[in-house]
Amino acid sequence: MIDQKISMQFAKKRVVVTGGTGMIGRQVVNKLCNMGAWVICVSLDDIKTDQRAEKFYADLTDLSVCHNITKNADYVCHLAGIKGSVDATKSMPASFLVPLMMMNTNILEACRVNEVEKVVYTSSIGAYAASDCFREEDDTFSQPPMDEYPGWAKRMGELQVAAYRHQYGLDNFAIVRPCNVYGPGDNFDPKNAMVIPTLIHRIVSGEDPVTVWGDGTAIRDFAYSADIADGILLALHHGTRGSFVNLGSGIDVSISDLVSTLHDFLDFNHRFDTTKPSGYSRRVMDISRARDWFNYQPAVGLRDGLEATYSWYMEHLEDGEGRQNYFCED
């Protein structure tokens, strides 16, 4: 997806990737290393990633730390965040809102003060108000975000970038809103994981039948992490023209179709639990803007992505032990 001319622009650049051990972050780190960038991978996770990157253990809720890690950086990819299930969001909203807002505010301000050449801020589909299909031009802050607490935190980061543009005339901050992303390195903890890693965990653990929340009719946009990583780097290179860009697959997939695709290569029984909530009936992104602005072309189909995610999980069953858990209360 990223042509050689663009790849060459990253060579020998000092690039900070926050959340570099996360599902998307590790893909971004790997791609940047392949392009010849000097990569600083920032995280609180005790997880090994690309050995070519410099690992920096840092708490981004500390502004002074953010100033230190962004000093002398050419580019910053701010991917660090907190990801969890709908249930975790509702039951522990402060665990989402407070550290997420602190991270975003601190790293964006540090990038401004240190005059970082290019920055990409990763927002979320959850920052949108409720709708069936999400188009950038239809967005309005007049309605609350779908994902109440994390959605507001992501919106505040976007507003911070808009404030920099208004007051300082800064156009070097790009913004992307990814959809439901999955892939190697995902969070597979069934207590707070999203639907795909939760189902894979239940299948591997031998649950019989595997319980699937809802009736299977809910529609989602599932995008593979490597495709999203390409989109983030394209947005960093091209910018997002004082706005933001959707990153997804652009394909409607029902939960029932998701389960059927898993059945194509895994042997398990399942049942739909209609006493459990299905969430929004449809959440799909229009990715026309990303295609038009910087030729974003997702390449990994659902089955290939699911097989790669499953294979990775089977080889890294212990990876979750080193992951920072914001939902573990002292």
Coordinates of N, CA and C in Angstrom, one line a residue, residues 98-318:
V98 N -9.6 9.0 32.6 CA -8.6 9.8 33.2 C -7.2 9.6 32.6
P99 N -6.7 8.4 32.5 CA -5.4 8.2 31.9 C -5.3 8.5 30.4
L100 N -6.4 8.2 29.7 CA -6.5 8.5 28.3 C -6.4 10.0 28.0
M101 N -7.1 10.8 28.7 CA -7.1 12.2 28.5 C -5.7 12.8 28.9
M102 N -5.1 12.3 30.0 CA -3.8 12.7 30.4 C -2.7 12.4 29.4
M103 N -2.8 11.2 28.8 CA -1.8 10.8 27.8 C -1.9 11.7 26.6
N104 N -3.1 11.8 26.1 CA -3.3 12.6 24.9 C -2.9 14.1 25.1
T105 N -3.4 14.7 26.2 CA -3.0 16.1 26.4 C -1.5 16.3 26.5
N106 N -0.9 15.4 27.2 CA 0.6 15.5 27.5 C 1.4 15.3 26.2
I107 N 1.1 14.3 25.5 CA 2.0 14.0 24.3 C 1.8 15.0 23.2
L108 N 0.5 15.4 23.0 CA 0.3 16.4 22.0 C 0.9 17.8 22.3
E109 N 0.8 18.2 23.6 CA 1.4 19.4 24.0 C 3.0 19.3 23.9
A110 N 3.5 18.2 24.3 CA 5.0 18.0 24.2 C 5.4 18.1 22.7
C111 N 4.7 17.5 21.8 CA 5.0 17.6 20.4 C 4.9 19.1 19.9
R112 N 4.0 19.8 20.4 CA 3.9 21.3 20.0 C 5.1 22.0 20.5
V113 N 5.4 21.9 21.8 CA 6.5 22.6 22.4 C 7.8 22.3 21.8
N114 N 8.0 21.0 21.5 CA 9.3 20.5 20.9 C 9.3 20.7 19.4
E115 N 8.3 21.2 18.8 CA 8.2 21.5 17.4 C 8.5 20.3 16.5
V116 N 7.8 19.2 16.9 CA 7.9 18.0 16.1 C 7.4 18.3 14.7
E117 N 8.1 17.8 13.7 CA 7.8 18.1 12.3 C 6.4 17.6 11.9
K118 N 6.2 16.3 12.2 CA 4.9 15.7 11.8 C 4.4 14.8 12.9
V119 N 3.1 14.9 13.2 CA 2.4 14.1 14.3 C 1.2 13.5 13.7
V120 N 0.9 12.2 14.1 CA -0.4 11.7 13.8 C -1.0 11.2 15.1
Y121 N -2.3 11.7 15.3 CA -3.0 11.3 16.5 C -4.1 10.3 16.2
T122 N -4.1 9.2 16.9 CA -5.1 8.1 16.6 C -6.3 8.3 17.5
S123 N -7.4 8.7 16.9 CA -8.7 8.8 17.6 C -9.4 7.5 17.5
S124 N -10.7 7.5 17.3 CA -11.5 6.2 17.3 C -12.8 6.4 16.6
I125 N -13.4 5.3 16.1 CA -14.7 5.3 15.6 C -15.7 5.6 16.7
G126 N -15.3 5.4 18.0 CA -16.2 5.7 19.1 C -16.4 7.1 19.4
A127 N -15.6 8.0 18.7 CA -15.7 9.4 18.8 C -16.9 9.9 18.0
Y128 N -17.4 9.2 17.1 CA -18.6 9.5 16.3 C -19.8 9.5 17.1
A129 N -20.8 10.3 16.8 CA -22.2 10.2 17.3 C -22.8 8.9 16.6
A130 N -23.8 8.4 17.2 CA -24.4 7.1 16.7 C -24.9 7.3 15.3
S131 N -24.6 6.3 14.4 CA -25.1 6.4 13.0 C -24.9 4.9 12.5
D132 N -25.4 4.7 11.3 CA -25.2 3.4 10.6 C -23.9 3.4 9.8
C133 N -23.6 4.5 9.2 CA -22.4 4.5 8.4 C -21.7 5.9 8.7
F134 N -20.4 5.8 8.9 CA -19.7 7.0 9.4 C -18.9 7.7 8.3
R135 N -19.3 8.9 8.0 CA -18.6 9.7 7.0 C -18.0 10.9 7.7
E136 N -16.8 11.3 7.4 CA -16.1 12.4 8.0 C -16.9 13.7 7.9
E137 N -17.5 13.9 6.7 CA -18.2 15.2 6.5 C -19.5 15.3 7.2
D138 N -20.0 14.2 7.8 CA -21.3 14.2 8.5 C -21.0 14.4 10.0
D139 N -19.8 14.4 10.4 CA -19.5 14.4 11.9 C -19.9 15.8 12.5
T140 N -20.4 15.7 13.7 CA -20.7 16.9 14.5 C -20.5 16.6 15.9
F141 N -20.0 17.6 16.6 CA -19.8 17.5 18.1 C -21.1 17.9 18.8
S142 N -22.1 18.2 18.1 CA -23.4 18.6 18.7 C -24.1 17.4 19.4
Q143 N -23.7 16.2 19.0 CA -24.3 15.0 19.6 C -23.2 14.2 20.3
P144 N -23.5 13.5 21.4 CA -22.5 12.8 22.2 C -21.9 11.6 21.4
P145 N -20.7 11.3 21.8 CA -20.1 10.1 21.1 C -20.7 8.8 21.5
M146 N -20.6 7.8 20.6 CA -21.2 6.5 20.9 C -20.5 5.9 22.1
D147 N -19.2 5.9 22.2 CA -18.5 5.3 23.3 C -18.3 6.5 24.3
E148 N -19.2 6.6 25.3 CA -19.3 7.8 26.1 C -18.0 8.3 26.7
Y149 N -17.3 7.5 27.5 CA -16.1 8.0 28.2 C -14.9 8.0 27.3
P150 N -14.5 6.9 26.7 CA -13.4 7.0 25.8 C -13.6 7.8 24.6
G151 N -14.9 7.9 24.1 CA -15.3 8.7 23.0 C -15.0 10.2 23.3
W152 N -15.4 10.7 24.5 CA -15.1 12.1 24.8 C -13.6 12.3 25.0
A153 N -12.9 11.4 25.5 CA -11.5 11.5 25.6 C -10.8 11.7 24.3
K154 N -11.2 10.9 23.3 CA -10.7 10.9 22.0 C -11.1 12.3 21.3
R155 N -12.3 12.7 21.5 CA -12.7 14.0 20.9 C -11.9 15.1 21.5
M156 N -11.6 15.1 22.8 CA -10.8 16.2 23.4 C -9.4 16.3 22.8
G157 N -8.9 15.1 22.4 CA -7.6 15.2 21.7 C -7.7 15.8 20.4
E158 N -8.8 15.5 19.6 CA -9.0 16.1 18.4 C -9.2 17.6 18.5
L159 N -9.9 18.0 19.6 CA -10.2 19.5 19.8 C -8.9 20.2 20.2
Q160 N -8.0 19.5 20.9 CA -6.7 20.1 21.2 C -5.9 20.4 19.9
V161 N -5.9 19.4 19.0 CA -5.3 19.6 17.7 C -5.9 20.8 17.0
A162 N -7.2 20.9 17.0 CA -7.9 22.0 16.3 C -7.5 23.4 17.0
A163 N -7.3 23.4 18.3 CA -6.9 24.6 19.0 C -5.5 25.0 18.6
Y164 N -4.6 24.1 18.4 CA -3.3 24.4 17.9 C -3.3 25.0 16.5
R165 N -4.2 24.5 15.7 CA -4.3 25.0 14.4 C -4.9 26.4 14.4
H166 N -5.9 26.7 15.3 CA -6.5 28.0 15.4 C -5.6 29.0 16.0
Q167 N -4.9 28.7 17.0 CA -4.1 29.7 17.7 C -2.7 29.8 17.2
Y168 N -2.1 28.7 16.8 CA -0.7 28.8 16.3 C -0.5 28.6 14.8
G169 N -1.6 28.3 14.1 CA -1.5 28.0 12.7 C -0.8 26.7 12.3
L170 N -0.8 25.7 13.3 CA -0.1 24.5 13.0 C -1.0 23.5 12.2
D171 N -0.4 23.0 11.1 CA -1.1 22.1 10.3 C -0.3 20.7 10.2
N172 N 0.6 20.5 11.1 CA 1.4 19.3 11.1 C 0.9 18.2 11.9
F173 N -0.3 18.4 12.5 CA -1.0 17.3 13.2 C -2.1 16.6 12.4
A174 N -1.9 15.4 12.1 CA -2.9 14.6 11.4 C -3.7 13.8 12.4
I175 N -5.0 13.5 12.0 CA -5.9 12.7 12.9 C -6.5 11.6 12.1
V176 N -6.5 10.4 12.6 CA -7.2 9.3 12.0 C -8.2 8.7 13.0
R177 N -9.3 8.1 12.5 CA -10.2 7.4 13.3 C -10.4 6.0 12.8
P178 N -9.7 5.0 13.5 CA -9.8 3.6 13.1 C -11.1 3.0 13.5
C179 N -11.5 1.9 12.8 CA -12.7 1.2 13.2 C -12.4 0.1 14.2
N180 N -13.1 -1.0 14.2 CA -12.9 -2.2 15.0 C -11.6 -2.9 14.5
V181 N -10.5 -2.7 15.1 CA -9.2 -3.3 14.6 C -8.9 -4.6 15.3
Y182 N -8.4 -5.5 14.6 CA -8.0 -6.8 15.2 C -6.7 -7.2 14.6
G183 N -6.0 -8.2 15.2 CA -4.8 -8.7 14.6 C -3.8 -9.3 15.7
P184 N -2.6 -9.7 15.3 CA -1.6 -10.2 16.2 C -1.3 -9.1 17.2
G185 N -1.1 -9.5 18.5 CA -0.9 -8.5 19.5 C -2.1 -7.9 20.2
D186 N -3.3 -8.4 19.8 CA -4.5 -7.9 20.4 C -4.6 -8.3 21.9
N187 N -5.5 -7.7 22.6 CA -5.8 -8.1 24.0 C -6.8 -9.2 24.0
F188 N -6.3 -10.4 24.5 CA -7.2 -11.6 24.5 C -7.8 -11.9 25.9
D189 N -7.7 -11.0 26.8 CA -8.2 -11.2 28.1 C -9.7 -11.1 28.0
P190 N -10.5 -12.2 28.3 CA -11.9 -12.3 28.1 C -12.7 -11.3 29.0
K191 N -12.0 -10.8 30.1 CA -12.6 -9.9 31.0 C -12.8 -8.5 30.4
N192 N -12.0 -8.1 29.4 CA -12.1 -6.8 28.8 C -11.8 -6.7 27.4
A193 N -11.7 -7.9 26.7 CA -11.3 -7.9 25.3 C -12.5 -7.6 24.4
M194 N -12.2 -7.2 23.1 CA -13.2 -7.0 22.1 C -13.7 -8.3 21.5
V195 N -14.6 -8.3 20.5 CA -15.3 -9.5 20.1 C -14.4 -10.6 19.5
I196 N -13.5 -10.2 18.6 CA -12.7 -11.2 17.9 C -11.7 -11.9 18.8
P197 N -10.9 -11.2 19.6 CA -10.0 -11.9 20.5 C -10.8 -12.7 21.6
T198 N -12.0 -12.2 22.0 CA -12.8 -12.9 23.0 C -13.2 -14.2 22.4
L199 N -13.7 -14.2 21.2 CA -14.2 -15.5 20.6 C -13.0 -16.5 20.4
I200 N -11.9 -15.9 19.9 CA -10.7 -16.8 19.7 C -10.3 -17.4 21.1
H201 N -10.2 -16.6 22.1 CA -9.9 -17.1 23.4 C -10.8 -18.2 23.9
R202 N -12.1 -18.0 23.7 CA -13.1 -19.0 24.2 C -13.0 -20.3 23.4
I203 N -12.7 -20.2 22.1 CA -12.5 -21.4 21.3 C -11.3 -22.2 21.7
V204 N -10.2 -21.4 21.9 CA -8.9 -22.1 22.3 C -9.0 -22.7 23.7
S205 N -9.8 -22.0 24.6 CA -9.9 -22.5 26.0 C -10.8 -23.7 26.1
G206 N -11.5 -24.1 25.0 CA -12.4 -25.3 25.0 C -13.8 -25.1 25.4
E207 N -14.2 -23.8 25.5 CA -15.6 -23.6 25.8 C -16.5 -24.2 24.8
D208 N -17.6 -25.0 25.3 CA -18.4 -25.8 24.5 C -19.9 -25.8 25.0
P209 N -20.8 -25.1 24.3 CA -20.5 -24.3 23.1 C -20.0 -22.9 23.4
V210 N -19.3 -22.3 22.5 CA -18.8 -20.9 22.6 C -20.0 -20.0 22.6
T211 N -20.0 -19.1 23.7 CA -21.1 -18.2 23.8 C -20.8 -16.9 23.0
V212 N -21.8 -16.5 22.2 CA -21.6 -15.3 21.4 C -22.8 -14.4 21.8
W213 N -22.4 -13.2 22.3 CA -23.4 -12.2 22.8 C -24.3 -11.7 21.6
G214 N -25.6 -11.6 21.9 CA -26.5 -11.1 21.0 C -27.1 -12.1 20.1
D215 N -27.8 -11.7 19.0 CA -28.4 -12.6 18.1 C -27.6 -12.8 16.8
G216 N -26.5 -12.2 16.7 CA -25.6 -12.3 15.5 C -25.9 -11.4 14.4
T217 N -26.9 -10.5 14.5 CA -27.2 -9.6 13.4 C -26.5 -8.3 13.4
A218 N -25.8 -8.0 14.5 CA -25.1 -6.7 14.5 C -24.0 -6.6 13.5
I219 N -23.9 -5.5 12.8 CA -22.9 -5.3 11.7 C -21.7 -4.5 12.2
R220 N -20.5 -4.9 11.9 CA -19.3 -4.2 12.2 C -18.4 -4.1 11.0
D221 N -17.4 -3.2 11.2 CA -16.4 -3.0 10.2 C -15.1 -3.5 10.9
F222 N -14.6 -4.6 10.5 CA -13.4 -5.2 11.1 C -12.2 -5.0 10.2
A223 N -11.2 -4.3 10.6 CA -10.0 -4.1 9.8 C -8.7 -4.7 10.5
Y224 N -7.9 -5.3 9.6 CA -6.7 -5.9 10.1 C -5.6 -4.9 10.5
S225 N -4.9 -5.1 11.5 CA -4.0 -4.2 12.1 C -2.9 -3.7 11.2
A226 N -2.4 -4.6 10.3 CA -1.4 -4.1 9.4 C -1.9 -3.1 8.4
D227 N -3.1 -3.3 7.9 CA -3.8 -2.3 7.0 C -3.9 -1.0 7.7
I228 N -4.3 -1.0 9.0 CA -4.5 0.3 9.7 C -3.2 0.9 9.9
A229 N -2.1 0.1 10.2 CA -0.8 0.7 10.3 C -0.3 1.4 9.0
D230 N -0.6 0.8 7.9 CA -0.3 1.5 6.6 C -1.1 2.8 6.5
G231 N -2.4 2.8 6.9 CA -3.2 4.0 6.8 C -2.6 5.1 7.7
I232 N -2.1 4.8 8.9 CA -1.6 5.7 9.9 C -0.3 6.4 9.3
L233 N 0.5 5.6 8.7 CA 1.8 6.1 8.1 C 1.5 7.0 6.9
L234 N 0.5 6.6 6.1 CA 0.1 7.4 5.0 C -0.5 8.8 5.5
A235 N -1.3 8.7 6.5 CA -1.8 10.0 7.1 C -0.7 10.8 7.6
L236 N 0.3 10.2 8.3 CA 1.4 11.0 8.8 C 2.2 11.7 7.7
H237 N 2.4 11.0 6.6 CA 3.1 11.5 5.4 C 2.3 12.6 4.7
H238 N 1.1 12.4 4.4 CA 0.3 13.3 3.6 C -0.4 14.4 4.4
G239 N -0.7 14.1 5.7 CA -1.5 15.0 6.5 C -3.0 14.7 6.3
T240 N -3.8 15.3 7.1 CA -5.3 15.1 6.9 C -6.0 16.5 6.7
R241 N -5.3 17.5 6.2 CA -5.9 18.7 5.7 C -6.8 19.4 6.8
G242 N -6.3 19.5 8.0 CA -7.0 20.2 9.0 C -8.3 19.5 9.5
S243 N -8.4 18.2 9.1 CA -9.6 17.4 9.5 C -9.1 16.1 10.0
F244 N -9.9 15.0 9.8 CA -9.5 13.7 10.1 C -9.9 12.7 9.0
V245 N -9.4 11.5 9.1 CA -9.7 10.5 8.1 C -10.1 9.2 8.7
N246 N -11.1 8.5 8.2 CA -11.5 7.2 8.7 C -10.5 6.2 8.2
L247 N -10.2 5.2 9.0 CA -9.5 4.0 8.6 C -10.2 2.7 9.0
G248 N -10.7 2.0 8.0 CA -11.4 0.8 8.2 C -11.2 -0.2 7.1
S249 N -12.1 -1.2 7.0 CA -12.1 -2.0 5.8 C -13.1 -1.6 4.8
G250 N -14.1 -0.8 5.3 CA -15.2 -0.4 4.4 C -16.2 -1.5 4.1
I251 N -16.1 -2.7 4.8 CA -16.9 -3.8 4.5 C -17.8 -4.2 5.6
D252 N -19.1 -4.4 5.3 CA -20.1 -4.8 6.4 C -19.9 -6.3 6.7
V253 N -19.7 -6.6 8.0 CA -19.6 -8.0 8.4 C -20.5 -8.2 9.6
S254 N -21.5 -9.1 9.6 CA -22.3 -9.4 10.7 C -21.6 -10.3 11.7
I255 N -22.0 -10.2 12.9 CA -21.4 -11.1 13.9 C -21.6 -12.6 13.5
S256 N -22.7 -12.9 12.9 CA -23.0 -14.2 12.5 C -22.0 -14.6 11.4
D257 N -21.7 -13.7 10.4 CA -20.7 -14.0 9.4 C -19.3 -14.1 10.0
L258 N -19.0 -13.3 11.0 CA -17.7 -13.5 11.7 C -17.5 -14.9 12.2
V259 N -18.6 -15.4 12.9 CA -18.5 -16.7 13.5 C -18.4 -17.7 12.4
S260 N -19.1 -17.6 11.3 CA -19.0 -18.5 10.2 C -17.6 -18.6 9.6
T261 N -17.0 -17.4 9.5 CA -15.7 -17.4 9.0 C -14.7 -18.1 9.9
L262 N -14.9 -17.9 11.2 CA -14.0 -18.7 12.1 C -14.3 -20.2 12.0
H263 N -15.5 -20.6 11.7 CA -15.8 -22.0 11.5 C -15.1 -22.5 10.2
D264 N -14.8 -21.7 9.3 CA -14.1 -22.1 8.1 C -12.8 -22.8 8.4
F265 N -12.1 -22.5 9.5 CA -10.8 -23.1 9.7 C -10.6 -23.6 11.2
L266 N -11.7 -23.4 12.0 CA -11.6 -23.9 13.4 C -12.9 -24.7 13.7
D267 N -12.7 -25.8 14.5 CA -13.8 -26.7 14.8 C -14.3 -26.3 16.2
F268 N -15.5 -25.8 16.3 CA -16.1 -25.5 17.6 C -17.6 -25.4 17.4
N269 N -18.3 -25.5 18.5 CA -19.7 -25.3 18.6 C -20.0 -23.9 19.2
H270 N -21.1 -23.3 18.8 CA -21.4 -22.0 19.4 C -22.9 -21.9 19.6
R271 N -23.3 -20.9 20.4 CA -24.7 -20.5 20.6 C -24.7 -19.0 20.8
F272 N -25.8 -18.4 20.2 CA -26.0 -16.9 20.4 C -26.8 -16.7 21.7
D273 N -26.3 -15.9 22.6 CA -27.0 -15.6 23.8 C -27.8 -14.3 23.7
T274 N -29.1 -14.4 23.4 CA -29.9 -13.2 23.1 C -30.3 -12.4 24.4
T275 N -29.9 -13.0 25.5 CA -30.1 -12.2 26.8 C -29.0 -11.2 27.0
K276 N -27.9 -11.3 26.2 CA -26.8 -10.4 26.3 C -26.9 -9.3 25.2
P277 N -26.4 -8.1 25.5 CA -26.6 -7.0 24.5 C -25.7 -7.2 23.2
S278 N -26.2 -6.8 22.1 CA -25.5 -6.8 20.8 C -24.7 -5.5 20.5
G279 N -25.0 -4.5 21.3 CA -24.4 -3.2 21.0 C -25.2 -2.5 19.8
Y280 N -24.6 -1.5 19.2 CA -25.2 -0.9 18.1 C -25.5 -1.8 17.0
S281 N -26.6 -1.7 16.3 CA -27.0 -2.6 15.2 C -26.0 -2.6 14.0
R282 N -25.4 -1.4 13.8 CA -24.5 -1.3 12.6 C -23.5 -0.2 12.9
R283 N -22.2 -0.5 12.7 CA -21.1 0.5 12.8 C -20.1 0.2 11.7
V284 N -20.3 0.9 10.6 CA -19.4 0.7 9.4 C -18.9 2.0 8.9
M285 N -17.6 2.1 8.5 CA -17.0 3.3 8.1 C -17.0 3.5 6.6
D286 N -17.2 4.7 6.1 CA -16.9 5.1 4.7 C -15.5 5.5 4.6
I287 N -14.7 4.8 3.8 CA -13.2 5.1 3.7 C -12.9 5.8 2.4
S288 N -13.9 6.4 1.8 CA -13.6 7.1 0.5 C -12.6 8.2 0.6
R289 N -12.6 9.0 1.7 CA -11.7 10.1 1.9 C -10.3 9.6 1.9
A290 N -10.0 8.5 2.7 CA -8.7 8.0 2.8 C -8.2 7.4 1.4
R291 N -9.1 6.8 0.7 CA -8.7 6.3 -0.6 C -8.4 7.5 -1.6
D292 N -9.2 8.5 -1.5 CA -9.0 9.7 -2.4 C -7.8 10.5 -2.0
W293 N -7.6 10.7 -0.7 CA -6.5 11.6 -0.3 C -5.2 11.0 -0.4
F294 N -5.1 9.7 0.0 CA -3.7 9.1 0.0 C -3.7 7.6 -0.4
N295 N -4.6 7.2 -1.2 CA -4.6 5.9 -1.8 C -4.6 4.8 -0.8
Y296 N -5.4 4.9 0.3 CA -5.5 3.9 1.3 C -6.3 2.7 0.7
Q297 N -5.6 1.5 0.7 CA -6.3 0.3 0.1 C -6.1 -0.9 1.0
P298 N -7.0 -1.2 1.9 CA -6.9 -2.3 2.7 C -6.7 -3.6 1.9
A299 N -5.7 -4.4 2.3 CA -5.3 -5.6 1.5 C -5.7 -6.9 2.1
V300 N -5.9 -7.0 3.4 CA -6.1 -8.3 4.1 C -7.5 -8.6 4.3
G301 N -8.0 -9.7 3.7 CA -9.4 -10.1 3.9 C -9.7 -10.7 5.3
L302 N -10.9 -10.8 5.6 CA -11.3 -11.2 7.0 C -10.8 -12.6 7.3
R303 N -10.9 -13.6 6.4 CA -10.4 -14.9 6.8 C -8.9 -15.0 7.0
D304 N -8.2 -14.3 6.0 CA -6.7 -14.3 6.2 C -6.3 -13.6 7.5
G305 N -7.0 -12.5 7.8 CA -6.7 -11.8 9.0 C -7.0 -12.6 10.3
L306 N -8.1 -13.3 10.2 CA -8.5 -14.1 11.4 C -7.5 -15.3 11.6
E307 N -7.1 -15.9 10.5 CA -6.2 -17.0 10.6 C -4.8 -16.6 11.1
A308 N -4.4 -15.4 10.7 CA -3.1 -14.9 11.1 C -3.2 -14.5 12.6
T309 N -4.3 -14.0 13.0 CA -4.5 -13.6 14.4 C -4.6 -14.8 15.3
Y310 N -5.3 -15.8 14.9 CA -5.4 -17.1 15.6 C -4.0 -17.8 15.8
S311 N -3.2 -17.8 14.7 CA -1.9 -18.4 14.7 C -1.0 -17.7 15.6
W312 N -1.0 -16.4 15.6 CA -0.2 -15.6 16.5 C -0.6 -15.9 18.0
Y313 N -1.9 -15.9 18.2 CA -2.3 -16.2 19.6 C -1.8 -17.5 20.1
M314 N -1.9 -18.5 19.3 CA -1.4 -19.9 19.7 C 0.1 -19.9 20.0
E315 N 0.8 -19.0 19.4 CA 2.3 -19.0 19.6 C 2.7 -18.0 20.7
H316 N 1.7 -17.2 21.2 CA 2.0 -16.2 22.2 C 1.0 -16.2 23.4
L317 N 0.6 -17.4 23.9 CA -0.4 -17.5 24.9 C 0.0 -16.8 26.2
E318 N 1.2 -16.6 26.4 CA 1.7 -15.9 27.6 C 1.9 -14.4 27.5

